[in-house]
Coordinates of C-alpha atoms and ligand atoms in Angstrom, one line a residue:
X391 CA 101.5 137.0 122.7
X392 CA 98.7 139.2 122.7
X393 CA 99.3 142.1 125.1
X394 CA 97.7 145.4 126.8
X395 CA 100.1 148.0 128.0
X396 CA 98.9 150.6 130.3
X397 CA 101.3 153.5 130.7
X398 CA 103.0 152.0 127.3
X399 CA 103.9 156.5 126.6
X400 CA 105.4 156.6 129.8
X401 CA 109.1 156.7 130.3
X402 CA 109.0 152.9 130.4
X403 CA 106.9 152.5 128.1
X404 CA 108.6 153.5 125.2
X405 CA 111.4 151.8 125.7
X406 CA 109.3 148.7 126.3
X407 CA 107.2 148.8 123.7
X408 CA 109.2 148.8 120.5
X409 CA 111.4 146.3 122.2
X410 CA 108.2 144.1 122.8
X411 CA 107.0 144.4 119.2
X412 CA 110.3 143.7 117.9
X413 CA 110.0 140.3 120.1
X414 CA 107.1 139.4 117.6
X415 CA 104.2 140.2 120.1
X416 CA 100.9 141.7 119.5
X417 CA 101.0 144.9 121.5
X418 CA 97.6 147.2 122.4
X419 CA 98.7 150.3 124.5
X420 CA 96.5 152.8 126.5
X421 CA 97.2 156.2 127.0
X422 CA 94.9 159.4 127.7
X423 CA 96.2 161.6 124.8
X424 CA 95.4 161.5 121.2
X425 CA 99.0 162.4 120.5
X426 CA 100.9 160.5 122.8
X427 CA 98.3 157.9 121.2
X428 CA 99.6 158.5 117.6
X429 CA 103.2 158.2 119.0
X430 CA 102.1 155.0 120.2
X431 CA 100.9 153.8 116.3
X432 CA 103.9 155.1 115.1
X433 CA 105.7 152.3 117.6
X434 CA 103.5 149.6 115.7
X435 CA 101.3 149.2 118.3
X436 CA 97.6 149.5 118.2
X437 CA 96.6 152.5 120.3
X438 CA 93.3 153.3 122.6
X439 CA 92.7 156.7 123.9
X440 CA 90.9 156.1 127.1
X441 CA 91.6 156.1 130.7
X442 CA 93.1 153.8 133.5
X443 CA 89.7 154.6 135.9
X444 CA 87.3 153.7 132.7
X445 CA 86.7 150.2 133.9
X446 CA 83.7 149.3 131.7
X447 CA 86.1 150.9 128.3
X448 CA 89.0 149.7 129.2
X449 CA 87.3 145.6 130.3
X450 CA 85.4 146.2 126.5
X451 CA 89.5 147.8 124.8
X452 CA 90.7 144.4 126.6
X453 CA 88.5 141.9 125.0
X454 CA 88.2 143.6 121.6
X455 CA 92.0 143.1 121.0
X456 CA 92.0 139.3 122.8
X457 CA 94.6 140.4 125.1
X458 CA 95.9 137.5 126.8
X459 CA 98.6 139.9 129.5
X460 CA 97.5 142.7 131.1
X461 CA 100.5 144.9 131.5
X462 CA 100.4 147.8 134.6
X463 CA 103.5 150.3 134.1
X464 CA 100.7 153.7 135.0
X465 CA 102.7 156.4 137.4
X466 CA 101.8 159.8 138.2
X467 CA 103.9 162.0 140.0
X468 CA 104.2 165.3 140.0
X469 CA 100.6 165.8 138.4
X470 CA 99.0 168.5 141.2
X471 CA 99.8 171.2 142.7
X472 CA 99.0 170.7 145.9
X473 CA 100.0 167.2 147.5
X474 CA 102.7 165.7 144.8
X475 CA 101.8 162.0 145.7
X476 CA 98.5 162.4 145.7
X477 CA 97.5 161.1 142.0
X478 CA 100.5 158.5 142.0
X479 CA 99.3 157.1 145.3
X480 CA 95.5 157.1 143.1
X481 CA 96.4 155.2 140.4
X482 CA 98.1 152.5 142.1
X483 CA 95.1 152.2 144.5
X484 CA 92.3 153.0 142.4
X485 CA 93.6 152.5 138.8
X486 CA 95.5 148.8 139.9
X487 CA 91.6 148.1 141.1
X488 CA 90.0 149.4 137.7
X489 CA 92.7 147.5 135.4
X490 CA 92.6 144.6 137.2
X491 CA 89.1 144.2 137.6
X492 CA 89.2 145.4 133.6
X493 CA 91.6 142.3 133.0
X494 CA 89.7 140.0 134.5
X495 CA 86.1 140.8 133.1
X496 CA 87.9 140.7 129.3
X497 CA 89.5 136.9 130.3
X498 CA 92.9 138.2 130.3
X499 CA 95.3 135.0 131.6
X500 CA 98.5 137.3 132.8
X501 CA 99.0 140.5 134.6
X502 CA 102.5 142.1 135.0
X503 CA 103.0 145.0 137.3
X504 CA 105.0 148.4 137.6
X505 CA 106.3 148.2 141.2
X506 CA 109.4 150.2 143.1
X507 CA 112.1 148.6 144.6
X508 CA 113.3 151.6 146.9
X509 CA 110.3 151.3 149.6
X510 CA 111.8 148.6 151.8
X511 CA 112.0 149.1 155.3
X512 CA 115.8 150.5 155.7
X513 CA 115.8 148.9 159.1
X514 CA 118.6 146.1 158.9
X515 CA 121.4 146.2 157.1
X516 CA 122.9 145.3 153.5
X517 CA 120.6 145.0 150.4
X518 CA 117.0 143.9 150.4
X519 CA 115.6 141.5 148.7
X520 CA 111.9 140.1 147.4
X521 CA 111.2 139.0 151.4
X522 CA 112.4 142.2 153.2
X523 CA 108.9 144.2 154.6
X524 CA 108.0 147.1 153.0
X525 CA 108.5 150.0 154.8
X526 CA 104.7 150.3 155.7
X527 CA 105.5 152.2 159.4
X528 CA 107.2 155.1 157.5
X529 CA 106.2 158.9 158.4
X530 CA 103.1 160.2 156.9
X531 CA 103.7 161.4 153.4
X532 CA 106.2 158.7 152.7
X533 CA 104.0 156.0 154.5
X534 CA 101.5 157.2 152.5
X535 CA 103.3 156.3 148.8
X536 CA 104.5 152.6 150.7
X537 CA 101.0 152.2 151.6
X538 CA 99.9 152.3 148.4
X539 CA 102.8 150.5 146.6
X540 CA 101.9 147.5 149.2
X541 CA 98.1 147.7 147.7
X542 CA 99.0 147.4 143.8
X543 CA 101.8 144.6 145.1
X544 CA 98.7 143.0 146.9
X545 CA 96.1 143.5 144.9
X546 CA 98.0 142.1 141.5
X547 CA 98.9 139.1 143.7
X548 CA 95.7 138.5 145.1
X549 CA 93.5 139.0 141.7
X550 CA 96.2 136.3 139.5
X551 CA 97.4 134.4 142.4
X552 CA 99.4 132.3 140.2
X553 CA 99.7 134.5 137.1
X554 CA 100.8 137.7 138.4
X555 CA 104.4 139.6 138.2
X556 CA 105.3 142.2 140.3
X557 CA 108.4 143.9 138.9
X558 CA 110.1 146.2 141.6
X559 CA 112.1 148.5 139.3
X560 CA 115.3 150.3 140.8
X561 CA 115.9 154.3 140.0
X562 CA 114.9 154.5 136.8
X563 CA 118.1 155.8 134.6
X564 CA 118.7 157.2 130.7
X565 CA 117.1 159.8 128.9
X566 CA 113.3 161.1 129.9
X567 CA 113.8 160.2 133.3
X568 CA 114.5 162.4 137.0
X569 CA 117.8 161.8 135.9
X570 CA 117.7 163.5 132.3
X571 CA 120.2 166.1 132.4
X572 CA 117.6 168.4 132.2
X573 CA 115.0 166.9 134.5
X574 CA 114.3 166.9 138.2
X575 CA 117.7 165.8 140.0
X576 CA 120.9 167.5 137.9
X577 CA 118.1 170.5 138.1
X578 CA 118.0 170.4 141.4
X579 CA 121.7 170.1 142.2
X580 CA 122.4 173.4 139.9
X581 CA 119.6 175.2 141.9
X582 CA 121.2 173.9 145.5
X583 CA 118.1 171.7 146.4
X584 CA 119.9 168.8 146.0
X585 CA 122.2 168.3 149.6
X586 CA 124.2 165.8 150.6
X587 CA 122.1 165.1 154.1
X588 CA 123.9 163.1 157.1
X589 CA 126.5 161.1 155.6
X590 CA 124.6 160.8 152.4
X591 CA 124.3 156.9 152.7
X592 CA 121.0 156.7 150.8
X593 CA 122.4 153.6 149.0
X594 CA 120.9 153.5 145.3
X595 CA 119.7 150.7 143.1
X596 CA 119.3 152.3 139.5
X597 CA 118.2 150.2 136.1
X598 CA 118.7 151.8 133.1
X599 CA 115.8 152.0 131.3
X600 CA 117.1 149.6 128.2
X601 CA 117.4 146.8 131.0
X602 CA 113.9 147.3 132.5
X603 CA 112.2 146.8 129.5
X604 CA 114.7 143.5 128.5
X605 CA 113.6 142.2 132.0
X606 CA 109.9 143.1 131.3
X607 CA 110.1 140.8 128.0
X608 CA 111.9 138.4 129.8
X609 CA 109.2 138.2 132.5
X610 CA 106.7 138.2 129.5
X611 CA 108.3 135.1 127.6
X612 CA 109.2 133.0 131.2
X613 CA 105.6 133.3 132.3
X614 CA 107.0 133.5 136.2
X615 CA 105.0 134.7 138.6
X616 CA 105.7 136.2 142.3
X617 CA 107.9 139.3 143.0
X618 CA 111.1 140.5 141.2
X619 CA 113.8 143.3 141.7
X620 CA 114.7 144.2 138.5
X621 CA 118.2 146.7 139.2
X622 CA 121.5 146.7 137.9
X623 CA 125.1 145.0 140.0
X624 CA 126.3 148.2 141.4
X625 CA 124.4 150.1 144.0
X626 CA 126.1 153.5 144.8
X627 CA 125.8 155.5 147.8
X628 CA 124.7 159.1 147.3
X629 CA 127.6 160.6 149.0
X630 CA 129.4 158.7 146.1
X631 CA 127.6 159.7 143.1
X632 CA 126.1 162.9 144.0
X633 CA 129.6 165.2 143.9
X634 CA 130.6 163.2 140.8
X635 CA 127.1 164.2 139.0
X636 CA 127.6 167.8 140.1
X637 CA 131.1 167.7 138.7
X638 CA 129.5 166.1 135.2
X639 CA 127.4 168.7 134.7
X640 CA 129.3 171.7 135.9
X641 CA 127.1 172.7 139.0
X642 CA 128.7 173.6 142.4
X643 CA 129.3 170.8 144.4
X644 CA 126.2 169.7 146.7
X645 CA 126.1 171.1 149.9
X646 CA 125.9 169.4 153.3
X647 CA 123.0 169.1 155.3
X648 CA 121.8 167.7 158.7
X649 CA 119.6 165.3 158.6
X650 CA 117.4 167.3 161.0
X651 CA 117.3 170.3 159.4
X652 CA 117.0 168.2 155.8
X653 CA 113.9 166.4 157.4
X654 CA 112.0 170.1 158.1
X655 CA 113.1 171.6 154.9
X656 CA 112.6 168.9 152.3
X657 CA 110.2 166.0 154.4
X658 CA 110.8 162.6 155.2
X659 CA 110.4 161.1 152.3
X660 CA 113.7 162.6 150.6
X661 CA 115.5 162.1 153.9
X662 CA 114.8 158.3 153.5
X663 CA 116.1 158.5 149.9
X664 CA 119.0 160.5 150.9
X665 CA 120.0 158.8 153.7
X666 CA 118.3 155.2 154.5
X667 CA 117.4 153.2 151.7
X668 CA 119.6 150.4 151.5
X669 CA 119.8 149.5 147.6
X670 CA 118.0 145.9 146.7
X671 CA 119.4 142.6 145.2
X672 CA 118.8 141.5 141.5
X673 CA 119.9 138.2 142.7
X674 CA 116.4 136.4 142.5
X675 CA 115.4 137.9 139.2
X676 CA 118.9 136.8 137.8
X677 CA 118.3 133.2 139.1
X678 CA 114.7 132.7 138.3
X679 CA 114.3 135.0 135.4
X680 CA 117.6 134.2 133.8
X681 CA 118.3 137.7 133.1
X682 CA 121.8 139.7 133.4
X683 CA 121.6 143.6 133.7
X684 CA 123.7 144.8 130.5
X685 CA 124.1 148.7 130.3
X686 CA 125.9 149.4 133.8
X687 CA 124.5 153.2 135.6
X688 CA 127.2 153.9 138.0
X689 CA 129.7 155.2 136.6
X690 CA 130.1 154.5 132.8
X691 CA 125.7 155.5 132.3
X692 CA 126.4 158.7 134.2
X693 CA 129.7 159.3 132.5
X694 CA 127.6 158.7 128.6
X695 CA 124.6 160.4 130.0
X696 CA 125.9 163.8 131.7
X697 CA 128.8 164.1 128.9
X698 CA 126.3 164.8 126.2
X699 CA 124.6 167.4 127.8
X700 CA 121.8 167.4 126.0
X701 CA 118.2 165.5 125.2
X702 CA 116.0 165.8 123.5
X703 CA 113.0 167.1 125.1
X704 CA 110.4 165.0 127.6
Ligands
NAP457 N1 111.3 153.4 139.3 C1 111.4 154.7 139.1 O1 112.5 155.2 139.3 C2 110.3 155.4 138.5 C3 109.0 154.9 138.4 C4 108.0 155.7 137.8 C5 108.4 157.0 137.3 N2 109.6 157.4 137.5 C6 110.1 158.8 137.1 O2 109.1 159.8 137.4 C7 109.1 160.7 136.3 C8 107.7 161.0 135.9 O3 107.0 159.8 135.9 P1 105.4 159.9 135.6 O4 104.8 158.9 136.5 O5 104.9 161.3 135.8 O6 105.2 159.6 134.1 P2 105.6 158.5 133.1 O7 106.8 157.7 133.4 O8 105.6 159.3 131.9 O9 104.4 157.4 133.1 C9 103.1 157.7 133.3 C10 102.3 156.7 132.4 O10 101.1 156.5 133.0 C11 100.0 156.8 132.1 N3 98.9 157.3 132.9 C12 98.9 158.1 134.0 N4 97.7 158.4 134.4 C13 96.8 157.7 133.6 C14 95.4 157.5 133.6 N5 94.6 158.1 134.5 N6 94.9 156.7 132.6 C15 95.7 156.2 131.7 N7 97.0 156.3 131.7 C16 97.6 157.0 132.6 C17 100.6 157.9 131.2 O11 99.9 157.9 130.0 P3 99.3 159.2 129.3 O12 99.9 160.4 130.0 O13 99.9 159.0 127.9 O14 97.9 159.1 129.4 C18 102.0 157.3 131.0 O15 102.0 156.3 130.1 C19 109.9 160.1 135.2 O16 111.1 160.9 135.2 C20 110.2 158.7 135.6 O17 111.5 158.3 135.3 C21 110.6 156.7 138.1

């Protein structure tokens, strides 16, 4: 198949798209930098420097390479200074409307999109699943991200109502991601930023990054449509994994933190990771999508990852 990866130099995306090229399709992929561009080429797909809020380039990038799926897998977090959401929250508002609208004007058939399976509401209990409400009430900042997730969800849906996949994506886990040895959440643990808050029963779905992109192919060569959690078997509570990780990597073991005092130091946001998510169910996407999760996180990936030490850098 002919396909158009946005975000295809993320930390998805390059898992995704040697592994999609290797399947025998026909991969185009976006990306704003002539060198992450080149890295692309060297993949063996064909590249396009240009960007996600270029509708009129990006419709004219579509149609010159016949692209029959549109894929969406653009994040951005982390990218100002000021407000850290601000240009993730963009791009799936703004840049979901440009691709899609882009997709559609080029005749593309398909769309498949990046989604996040940690923004379910964590009232009720146990894992959630495709049908459980996203938590759209949430306080400000992280209302804000749900908010926004619930548009690209919506919006995908709505512009390929019987074409569209929305792939809800656990923690992402390996190499290049938060959870690099030397990325966001081992850093925080050896500067202390990293607590264990209440009783630390932020209950985690992770994916290894290898089995997101086997699910994306899958999703690709099924031609489903509808919404998917794509996560591994074994959710695992931070209070569980958090001391262990420390332990891995030779920081102090994390310290322990009200919830209120977490909540005015560090937002709601991490509070709700910390202490209320619920972890999700790969059940329908195992059912539907007849795909099986192969390269466990908790605890052999953090054993592999966090023994080595090292990677190579992002
Ligand atoms: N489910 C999850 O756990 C999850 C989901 C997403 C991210 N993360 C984590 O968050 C961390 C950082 O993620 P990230 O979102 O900053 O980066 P990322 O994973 O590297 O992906 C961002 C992708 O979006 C593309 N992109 C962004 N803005 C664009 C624009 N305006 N036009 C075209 N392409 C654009 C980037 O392309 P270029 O920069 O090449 O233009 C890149 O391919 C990673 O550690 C990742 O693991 C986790």
């Amino acid at each position: 198949m002919r396909i158009f990866v946005a975000g295809g130099s993320g930390a998805i995306g390059r898992v995704l798209v040697p592994l999609l090229i290797h399947e025998g399709h026909e991969v185009t992929a976006l990306s704003r930098s002539t060198e992450r561009a080149a890295d692309l080429e060297r993949m063996g797909a064909t590249s396009i420097v240009g960007d996600v809020y270029d509708e009129t380039a990006l419709a004219r990038a579509i149609a010159a390479a016949r692209s029959e799926l549109v894929m969406h897998q653009l994040t951005a977090f982390g990218t100002t200074d000021g407000d850290p959401y601000a240009e993730t929250i963009r791009i799936r508002i703004d840049g979901t409307r440009s691709l899609l609208a882009a997709a559609r004007k080029a005749g593309a058939r398909r769309f498949i999109t990046q989604s996040i399976s940690f923004m379910c509401s964590p009232v009720g209990t146990g894992l959630t699943d495709e049908t459980t409400p996203l938590y759209l009430d949430a306080p400000t900042s992280t209302g804000d991200l749900v908010n926004a997730v619930a548009s690209l969800e919506q919006q995908t849906l709505d512009a390929y109502p019987t074409t569209a996949t929305v792939l809800r994506y656990g923690w992402f886990f390996g190499p290049g991601t938060s959870y690099d040895p030397n990325d966001t959440i081992p850093n925080g643990l050896r500067a202390g930023t990293m607590p264990l808050v209440g009783s630390g029963a932020g209950n985690y779905s992770f994916i290894d990054l290898r089995d997101a992109a086997a699910a994306t192919v899958t999703a690709v060569g099924r031609e489903v449509s509808g919404i998917f959690n794509i996560v591994d078997d074994t959710p695992v509570r931070l209070s569980e994994f958090l001391p262990v990780m420390a332990e891995l990597i030779g920081a102090a073991p994390p310290e322990l933190m009200d919830e209120a005092v977490a909540r005015k130091k560090f937002g709601d946001m991490r509070v709700y990771y910390w202490n209320e998510q619920r972890g999700a169910s790969n059940a329908k996407a195992k059912r539907e999508l007849d795909w099986e999760p192969v390269f466990p996180v908790w605890p052999k990936g953090f054993e592999k990852l966090y023994s080595a030490q090292s990677s190579p850098p992002r």
